[in-house]
PDB file of C-alpha atoms in Angstrom:
ATOM      1  CA  UNK A 201      93.390  94.272 107.092  1.00 93.00           C
ATOM      2  CA  UNK A 202      96.318  94.990 107.201  1.00 96.00           C
ATOM      3  CA  UNK A 203      98.880  95.192 104.840  1.00 98.00           C
ATOM      4  CA  UNK A 204     103.338  95.572 104.299  1.00 98.00           C
ATOM      5  CA  UNK A 205     105.121  96.446 101.688  1.00 98.00           C
ATOM      6  CA  UNK A 206     108.650  96.603 101.344  1.00 98.00           C
ATOM      7  CA  UNK A 207     110.605  99.781  98.956  1.00 98.00           C
ATOM      8  CA  UNK A 208     113.909 100.365  98.302  1.00 96.00           C
ATOM      9  CA  UNK A 209     117.331 100.259  95.735  1.00 96.00           C
ATOM     10  CA  UNK A 210     117.603  97.201  94.200  1.00 96.00           C
ATOM     11  CA  UNK A 211     121.693  97.710  94.080  1.00 98.00           C
ATOM     12  CA  UNK A 212     123.650  98.557  96.560  1.00 98.00           C
ATOM     13  CA  UNK A 213     127.943  98.389  96.652  1.00 98.00           C
ATOM     14  CA  UNK A 214     130.048  96.669  98.693  1.00 98.00           C
ATOM     15  CA  UNK A 215     131.273  98.308 101.592  1.00 97.00           C
ATOM     16  CA  UNK A 216     127.931 100.442 101.447  1.00 98.00           C
ATOM     17  CA  UNK A 217     124.215 101.038 103.341  1.00 98.00           C
ATOM     18  CA  UNK A 218     121.646  99.014 102.481  1.00 98.00           C
ATOM     19  CA  UNK A 219     118.644 100.963 103.463  1.00 98.00           C
ATOM     20  CA  UNK A 220     114.699  99.253 103.689  1.00 98.00           C
ATOM     21  CA  UNK A 221     111.062 100.705 104.308  1.00 98.00           C
ATOM     22  CA  UNK A 222     107.815  98.757 105.621  1.00 98.00           C
ATOM     23  CA  UNK A 223     105.401 100.849 104.648  1.00 98.00           C
ATOM     24  CA  UNK A 224     102.157  99.883 106.567  1.00 98.00           C
ATOM     25  CA  UNK A 225      98.327  99.957 105.514  1.00 97.00           C
ATOM     26  CA  UNK A 226      95.106  98.944 106.846  1.00 96.00           C
ATOM     27  CA  UNK A 227      96.620  99.549 110.008  1.00 95.00           C
ATOM     28  CA  UNK A 228      98.270 101.345 113.056  1.00 96.00           C
ATOM     29  CA  UNK A 229     101.786 100.868 113.446  1.00 97.00           C
ATOM     30  CA  UNK A 230     100.749 102.181 117.149  1.00 96.00           C
ATOM     31  CA  UNK A 231      99.328  99.325 119.233  1.00 93.00           C
ATOM     32  CA  UNK A 232     100.446  97.805 121.625  1.00 93.00           C
ATOM     33  CA  UNK A 233     100.275  94.982 120.673  1.00 92.00           C
ATOM     34  CA  UNK A 234     102.614  94.307 117.979  1.00 95.00           C
ATOM     35  CA  UNK A 235     105.866  94.651 117.013  1.00 96.00           C
ATOM     36  CA  UNK A 236     107.717  95.207 113.413  1.00 98.00           C
ATOM     37  CA  UNK A 237     109.945  92.896 111.880  1.00 98.00           C
ATOM     38  CA  UNK A 238     112.992  92.033 109.342  1.00 98.00           C
ATOM     39  CA  UNK A 239     113.561  88.754 107.533  1.00 98.00           C
ATOM     40  CA  UNK A 240     115.509  88.279 104.907  1.00 98.00           C
ATOM     41  CA  UNK A 241     116.434  84.728 102.681  1.00 98.00           C
ATOM     42  CA  UNK A 242     119.352  84.586 100.184  1.00 97.00           C
ATOM     43  CA  UNK A 243     118.856  83.521  97.292  1.00 96.00           C
ATOM     44  CA  UNK A 244     117.206  79.354  96.776  1.00 95.00           C
ATOM     45  CA  UNK A 245     118.672  79.283 100.491  1.00 96.00           C
ATOM     46  CA  UNK A 246     116.631  79.530 104.097  1.00 97.00           C
ATOM     47  CA  UNK A 247     115.152  82.154 106.115  1.00 98.00           C
ATOM     48  CA  UNK A 248     116.918  84.177 108.642  1.00 97.00           C
ATOM     49  CA  UNK A 249     115.884  86.795 111.492  1.00 97.00           C
ATOM     50  CA  UNK A 250     117.309  90.428 111.121  1.00 97.00           C
ATOM     51  CA  UNK A 251     115.456  92.159 112.877  1.00 96.00           C
ATOM     52  CA  UNK A 252     113.133  93.391 115.273  1.00 96.00           C
ATOM     53  CA  UNK A 253     111.154  97.161 116.370  1.00 97.00           C
ATOM     54  CA  UNK A 254     108.223  98.142 119.158  1.00 96.00           C
ATOM     55  CA  UNK A 255     106.631 101.647 117.973  1.00 96.00           C
ATOM     56  CA  UNK A 256     108.209 103.063 120.528  1.00 94.00           C
ATOM     57  CA  UNK A 257     111.327 102.917 119.463  1.00 93.00           C
ATOM     58  CA  UNK A 258     113.038  99.611 121.185  1.00 94.00           C
ATOM     59  CA  UNK A 259     115.204  96.935 118.828  1.00 94.00           C
ATOM     60  CA  UNK A 260     116.252  93.358 118.625  1.00 93.00           C
ATOM     61  CA  UNK A 261     118.787  92.909 116.759  1.00 95.00           C
ATOM     62  CA  UNK A 262     120.389  89.700 115.774  1.00 95.00           C
ATOM     63  CA  UNK A 263     123.970  89.562 117.301  1.00 93.00           C
ATOM     64  CA  UNK A 264     125.220  88.923 114.046  1.00 92.00           C
ATOM     65  CA  UNK A 265     124.034  91.781 112.743  1.00 93.00           C
ATOM     66  CA  UNK A 266     124.948  93.838 115.524  1.00 79.00           C
ATOM     67  CA  UNK A 267     127.071  96.969 114.794  1.00 91.00           C
ATOM     68  CA  UNK A 268     126.070  97.406 111.247  1.00 97.00           C
ATOM     69  CA  UNK A 269     122.056  97.118 111.869  1.00 97.00           C
ATOM     70  CA  UNK A 270     119.811 100.224 112.679  1.00 97.00           C
ATOM     71  CA  UNK A 271     115.650 100.262 113.050  1.00 97.00           C
ATOM     72  CA  UNK A 272     113.427 102.547 113.181  1.00 97.00           C
ATOM     73  CA  UNK A 273     110.311 103.765 113.159  1.00 98.00           C
ATOM     74  CA  UNK A 274     108.742 106.943 111.889  1.00 97.00           C
ATOM     75  CA  UNK A 275     104.308 106.226 113.559  1.00 96.00           C
ATOM     76  CA  UNK A 276     103.284 109.783 111.320  1.00 96.00           C
ATOM     77  CA  UNK A 277     104.566 107.376 107.979  1.00 97.00           C
ATOM     78  CA  UNK A 278     103.100 104.021 109.083  1.00 97.00           C
ATOM     79  CA  UNK A 279     106.990 103.024 108.058  1.00 98.00           C
ATOM     80  CA  UNK A 280     109.504 101.537 109.974  1.00 98.00           C
ATOM     81  CA  UNK A 281     112.739 101.206 108.265  1.00 98.00           C
ATOM     82  CA  UNK A 282     115.698  98.913 108.737  1.00 98.00           C
ATOM     83  CA  UNK A 283     119.178 100.861 108.141  1.00 98.00           C
ATOM     84  CA  UNK A 284     122.691  97.393 107.130  1.00 98.00           C
ATOM     85  CA  UNK A 285     125.776  99.174 107.567  1.00 98.00           C
ATOM     86  CA  UNK A 286     128.960  97.515 105.482  1.00 97.00           C
ATOM     87  CA  UNK A 287     127.483  95.274 103.039  1.00 97.00           C
ATOM     88  CA  UNK A 288     129.273  92.602 101.611  1.00 97.00           C
ATOM     89  CA  UNK A 289     127.994  90.265  99.110  1.00 97.00           C
ATOM     90  CA  UNK A 290     126.727  87.637 102.136  1.00 97.00           C
ATOM     91  CA  UNK A 291     124.087  90.112 102.943  1.00 98.00           C
ATOM     92  CA  UNK A 292     122.068  89.542  99.081  1.00 98.00           C
ATOM     93  CA  UNK A 293     118.957  88.486 100.528  1.00 98.00           C
ATOM     94  CA  UNK A 294     115.095  89.111  99.261  1.00 98.00           C
ATOM     95  CA  UNK A 295     113.980  90.894 102.214  1.00 98.00           C
ATOM     96  CA  UNK A 296     110.957  90.998 104.587  1.00 98.00           C
ATOM     97  CA  UNK A 297     108.608  92.660 106.514  1.00 98.00           C
ATOM     98  CA  UNK A 298     106.824  91.711 108.848  1.00 98.00           C
ATOM     99  CA  UNK A 299     103.962  92.229 111.723  1.00 98.00           C
ATOM    100  CA  UNK A 300     105.977  90.772 115.053  1.00 96.00           C
ATOM    101  CA  UNK A 301     103.118  88.682 118.135  1.00 94.00           C
ATOM    102  CA  UNK A 302     105.388  89.350 120.958  1.00 90.00           C
ATOM    103  CA  UNK A 303     104.111  87.439 124.116  1.00 88.00           C
ATOM    104  CA  UNK A 304     104.918  85.553 126.874  1.00 87.00           C
ATOM    105  CA  UNK A 305     102.609  82.123 127.518  1.00 86.00           C
ATOM    106  CA  UNK A 306     102.366  79.546 130.522  1.00 87.00           C
ATOM    107  CA  UNK A 307     104.790  77.746 127.987  1.00 84.00           C
ATOM    108  CA  UNK A 308     106.817  80.130 127.089  1.00 85.00           C
ATOM    109  CA  UNK A 309     107.354  83.740 125.291  1.00 86.00           C
ATOM    110  CA  UNK A 310     105.419  83.346 121.836  1.00 91.00           C
ATOM    111  CA  UNK A 311     106.555  85.047 118.997  1.00 93.00           C
ATOM    112  CA  UNK A 312     105.920  84.834 115.362  1.00 96.00           C
ATOM    113  CA  UNK A 313     106.158  86.903 112.495  1.00 98.00           C
ATOM    114  CA  UNK A 314     101.361  86.803 111.431  1.00 97.00           C
ATOM    115  CA  UNK A 315     101.523  88.632 108.073  1.00 98.00           C
ATOM    116  CA  UNK A 316     104.523  88.984 106.050  1.00 98.00           C
ATOM    117  CA  UNK A 317     105.215  92.376 103.104  1.00 98.00           C
ATOM    118  CA  UNK A 318     105.400  90.301  99.403  1.00 98.00           C
ATOM    119  CA  UNK A 319     109.735  91.498  99.781  1.00 98.00           C
ATOM    120  CA  UNK A 320     111.893  92.938  97.966  1.00 98.00           C
ATOM    121  CA  UNK A 321     115.471  91.450  96.520  1.00 98.00           C
ATOM    122  CA  UNK A 322     118.700  93.287  97.645  1.00 98.00           C
ATOM    123  CA  UNK A 323     121.476  92.529  95.751  1.00 98.00           C
ATOM    124  CA  UNK A 324     125.124  93.462  96.960  1.00 98.00           C
ATOM    125  CA  UNK A 325     127.243  94.239  93.694  1.00 97.00           C
ATOM    126  CA  UNK A 326     129.588  96.536  92.690  1.00 96.00           C
TER     127      UNK A 326
ATOM    128  CA  UNK B1070     123.701  78.990 110.171  1.00 62.00           C
ATOM    129  CA  UNK B1071     120.120  77.978 111.229  1.00 73.00           C
ATOM    130  CA  UNK B1072     119.958  76.048 114.874  1.00 86.00           C
ATOM    131  CA  UNK B1073     117.256  74.338 114.087  1.00 97.00           C
ATOM    132  CA  UNK B1074     117.757  71.576 112.177  1.00 98.00           C
ATOM    133  CA  UNK B1075     115.319  69.439 109.643  1.00 98.00           C
ATOM    134  CA  UNK B1076     115.294  67.399 107.101  1.00 98.00           C
ATOM    135  CA  UNK B1077     115.587  68.845 103.640  1.00 97.00           C
ATOM    136  CA  UNK B1078     112.808  67.295 101.789  1.00 97.00           C
ATOM    137  CA  UNK B1079     110.225  64.616 102.338  1.00 98.00           C
ATOM    138  CA  UNK B1080     107.980  63.827  99.402  1.00 97.00           C
ATOM    139  CA  UNK B1081     103.953  61.952  99.575  1.00 97.00           C
ATOM    140  CA  UNK B1082     100.843  61.031  97.822  1.00 97.00           C
ATOM    141  CA  UNK B1083      97.897  62.755  97.501  1.00 97.00           C
ATOM    142  CA  UNK B1084      95.912  61.554 100.808  1.00 97.00           C
ATOM    143  CA  UNK B1085      98.798  61.008 102.618  1.00 97.00           C
ATOM    144  CA  UNK B1086      99.908  61.788 105.815  1.00 98.00           C
ATOM    145  CA  UNK B1087     103.091  63.414 106.098  1.00 98.00           C
ATOM    146  CA  UNK B1088     105.594  64.209 109.114  1.00 98.00           C
ATOM    147  CA  UNK B1089     108.815  67.060 109.512  1.00 98.00           C
ATOM    148  CA  UNK B1090     109.944  66.636 112.355  1.00 98.00           C
ATOM    149  CA  UNK B1091     112.073  70.310 114.126  1.00 98.00           C
ATOM    150  CA  UNK B1092     115.168  69.294 116.031  1.00 98.00           C
ATOM    151  CA  UNK B1093     115.710  72.210 118.745  1.00 97.00           C
ATOM    152  CA  UNK B1094     117.690  73.057 121.951  1.00 96.00           C
ATOM    153  CA  UNK B1095     116.981  73.400 126.327  1.00 96.00           C
ATOM    154  CA  UNK B1096     117.690  77.229 124.759  1.00 95.00           C
ATOM    155  CA  UNK B1097     114.464  77.744 121.982  1.00 96.00           C
ATOM    156  CA  UNK B1098     112.047  74.667 121.602  1.00 96.00           C
ATOM    157  CA  UNK B1099     112.285  72.718 124.564  1.00 96.00           C
ATOM    158  CA  UNK B1100     111.118  76.479 126.423  1.00 95.00           C
ATOM    159  CA  UNK B1101     109.905  78.416 123.649  1.00 95.00           C
ATOM    160  CA  UNK B1102     107.321  77.974 121.547  1.00 96.00           C
ATOM    161  CA  UNK B1103     106.883  76.562 117.886  1.00 97.00           C
ATOM    162  CA  UNK B1104     106.128  78.348 114.934  1.00 98.00           C
ATOM    163  CA  UNK B1105     105.480  76.820 111.629  1.00 98.00           C
ATOM    164  CA  UNK B1106     106.065  79.153 108.452  1.00 98.00           C
ATOM    165  CA  UNK B1107     104.484  77.864 104.399  1.00 98.00           C
ATOM    166  CA  UNK B1108     106.296  79.197 101.803  1.00 98.00           C
ATOM    167  CA  UNK B1109     104.935  78.662  98.828  1.00 97.00           C
ATOM    168  CA  UNK B1110     107.059  78.950  95.366  1.00 92.00           C
ATOM    169  CA  UNK B1111     107.881  82.773  94.227  1.00 93.00           C
ATOM    170  CA  UNK B1112     106.102  83.954  97.783  1.00 97.00           C
ATOM    171  CA  UNK B1113     106.201  84.998 100.675  1.00 98.00           C
ATOM    172  CA  UNK B1114     106.197  82.543 103.488  1.00 98.00           C
ATOM    173  CA  UNK B1115     102.748  82.196 105.984  1.00 98.00           C
ATOM    174  CA  UNK B1116     102.017  82.147 109.298  1.00 98.00           C
ATOM    175  CA  UNK B1117     101.053  77.912 109.506  1.00 98.00           C
ATOM    176  CA  UNK B1118     100.582  76.959 113.172  1.00 98.00           C
ATOM    177  CA  UNK B1119     101.694  79.226 116.217  1.00 96.00           C
ATOM    178  CA  UNK B1120     101.707  79.024 119.795  1.00 95.00           C
ATOM    179  CA  UNK B1121     102.857  75.390 118.799  1.00 96.00           C
ATOM    180  CA  UNK B1122      99.230  73.688 117.235  1.00 96.00           C
ATOM    181  CA  UNK B1123      97.347  76.485 116.637  1.00 96.00           C
ATOM    182  CA  UNK B1124      95.996  77.192 113.130  1.00 98.00           C
ATOM    183  CA  UNK B1125      95.240  80.279 112.241  1.00 96.00           C
ATOM    184  CA  UNK B1126      91.871  81.451 110.517  1.00 96.00           C
ATOM    185  CA  UNK B1127      91.611  80.185 107.154  1.00 96.00           C
ATOM    186  CA  UNK B1128      94.290  77.428 107.656  1.00 97.00           C
ATOM    187  CA  UNK B1129      92.525  73.462 107.200  1.00 97.00           C
ATOM    188  CA  UNK B1130      92.674  71.482 109.872  1.00 96.00           C
ATOM    189  CA  UNK B1131      95.444  69.598 107.576  1.00 97.00           C
ATOM    190  CA  UNK B1132      97.855  70.764 109.078  1.00 98.00           C
ATOM    191  CA  UNK B1133      98.299  70.585 112.952  1.00 98.00           C
ATOM    192  CA  UNK B1134     101.795  71.287 115.282  1.00 98.00           C
ATOM    193  CA  UNK B1135     103.321  69.627 118.821  1.00 98.00           C
ATOM    194  CA  UNK B1136     106.210  69.573 120.242  1.00 97.00           C
ATOM    195  CA  UNK B1137     107.923  67.100 122.767  1.00 97.00           C
ATOM    196  CA  UNK B1138     110.969  68.043 124.640  1.00 97.00           C
ATOM    197  CA  UNK B1139     114.008  69.999 122.443  1.00 97.00           C
ATOM    198  CA  UNK B1140     112.026  68.606 118.858  1.00 98.00           C
ATOM    199  CA  UNK B1141     108.928  70.133 118.052  1.00 98.00           C
ATOM    200  CA  UNK B1142     106.653  68.094 114.781  1.00 98.00           C
ATOM    201  CA  UNK B1143     104.282  69.570 111.668  1.00 98.00           C
ATOM    202  CA  UNK B1144     101.764  67.194 110.065  1.00 98.00           C
ATOM    203  CA  UNK B1145      99.918  67.340 107.253  1.00 98.00           C
ATOM    204  CA  UNK B1146      97.253  65.101 106.890  1.00 96.00           C
ATOM    205  CA  UNK B1147      94.809  64.105 103.481  1.00 96.00           C
ATOM    206  CA  UNK B1148      98.429  65.105 101.684  1.00 97.00           C
ATOM    207  CA  UNK B1149      96.841  67.896  98.947  1.00 97.00           C
ATOM    208  CA  UNK B1150      98.946  69.024  95.762  1.00 96.00           C
ATOM    209  CA  UNK B1151      98.627  72.764  97.044  1.00 96.00           C
ATOM    210  CA  UNK B1152     100.817  71.368 100.255  1.00 97.00           C
ATOM    211  CA  UNK B1153     103.737  71.616  97.904  1.00 97.00           C
ATOM    212  CA  UNK B1154     106.135  74.358 100.039  1.00 97.00           C
ATOM    213  CA  UNK B1155     108.775  74.413 101.907  1.00 98.00           C
ATOM    214  CA  UNK B1156     107.940  74.222 106.011  1.00 98.00           C
ATOM    215  CA  UNK B1157     109.818  76.379 108.404  1.00 98.00           C
ATOM    216  CA  UNK B1158     109.926  75.312 111.724  1.00 98.00           C
ATOM    217  CA  UNK B1159     111.184  77.989 114.606  1.00 98.00           C
ATOM    218  CA  UNK B1160     110.850  79.859 118.154  1.00 97.00           C
ATOM    219  CA  UNK B1161     112.638  82.546 120.179  1.00 95.00           C
ATOM    220  CA  UNK B1162     115.577  81.253 121.597  1.00 94.00           C
ATOM    221  CA  UNK B1163     116.779  82.092 124.969  1.00 93.00           C
ATOM    222  CA  UNK B1164     120.541  82.369 124.689  1.00 91.00           C
ATOM    223  CA  UNK B1165     122.173  85.906 124.602  1.00 84.00           C
ATOM    224  CA  UNK B1166     120.158  88.316 124.865  1.00 85.00           C
ATOM    225  CA  UNK B1167     117.043  86.354 122.270  1.00 89.00           C
ATOM    226  CA  UNK B1168     116.897  85.830 118.480  1.00 93.00           C
ATOM    227  CA  UNK B1169     114.471  83.919 116.872  1.00 95.00           C
ATOM    228  CA  UNK B1170     115.575  81.733 115.058  1.00 97.00           C
ATOM    229  CA  UNK B1171     113.794  80.223 111.648  1.00 98.00           C
ATOM    230  CA  UNK B1172     114.297  76.885 111.295  1.00 98.00           C
ATOM    231  CA  UNK B1173     116.392  74.847 107.751  1.00 98.00           C
ATOM    232  CA  UNK B1174     113.378  74.121 105.673  1.00 98.00           C
ATOM    233  CA  UNK B1175     111.883  71.121 104.401  1.00 98.00           C
ATOM    234  CA  UNK B1176     110.441  70.983 101.061  1.00 98.00           C
ATOM    235  CA  UNK B1177     107.664  69.038 100.682  1.00 98.00           C
ATOM    236  CA  UNK B1178     107.159  67.364  97.278  1.00 97.00           C
ATOM    237  CA  UNK B1179     103.492  65.980  96.631  1.00 97.00           C
ATOM    238  CA  UNK B1180     103.760  62.983  94.050  1.00 95.00           C
TER     239      UNK B1180
END
């Protein structure tokens, strides 16, 4: 049974870069069936998709974060990572990593997160 | 901000049936499948419904999903105390280069 675990600093200063890693266990990150994604949730608020990466390195980012966001994958360590630059208080959130299923159907694109990490709180503050 | 609109809250007594609506548009719900997530307090979201009306293994058949046009719905029949949680709809949106959008979330309270 695949499990995901986020890791990284819990406190980042404004204007600096937020870096998080998600370690996948119980399954390989190299899979034609899955993508790997990040979702965040500001305290007391709803969910926001951040971005998704395939094991080959193909990336898909939320348009509002384009230019600040970079995702990467390390297949040798079975990990994928997120770097968000020039952060502000608005980037304070619980960040979740998740395994993603993406495939077309006759009913449209099927896209969902079927396994989630527990989440890690990142606070942006001086 | 979210492009899928849900009611902020709903409630019911044990055994009742409650429904949660999710209003979208022609670029998301109308042309792509809908997903529903359940988030219990202090925990990560859990996949509840995928492909608009499919339940993952382990999800009780009390939960069902549907959609019509640009709107989707989640129904919980035989409401139980452990169903008290936040529920989010979501779908792929074909605007721009594409993005995944979540609903605003609905808090379900079991009275």
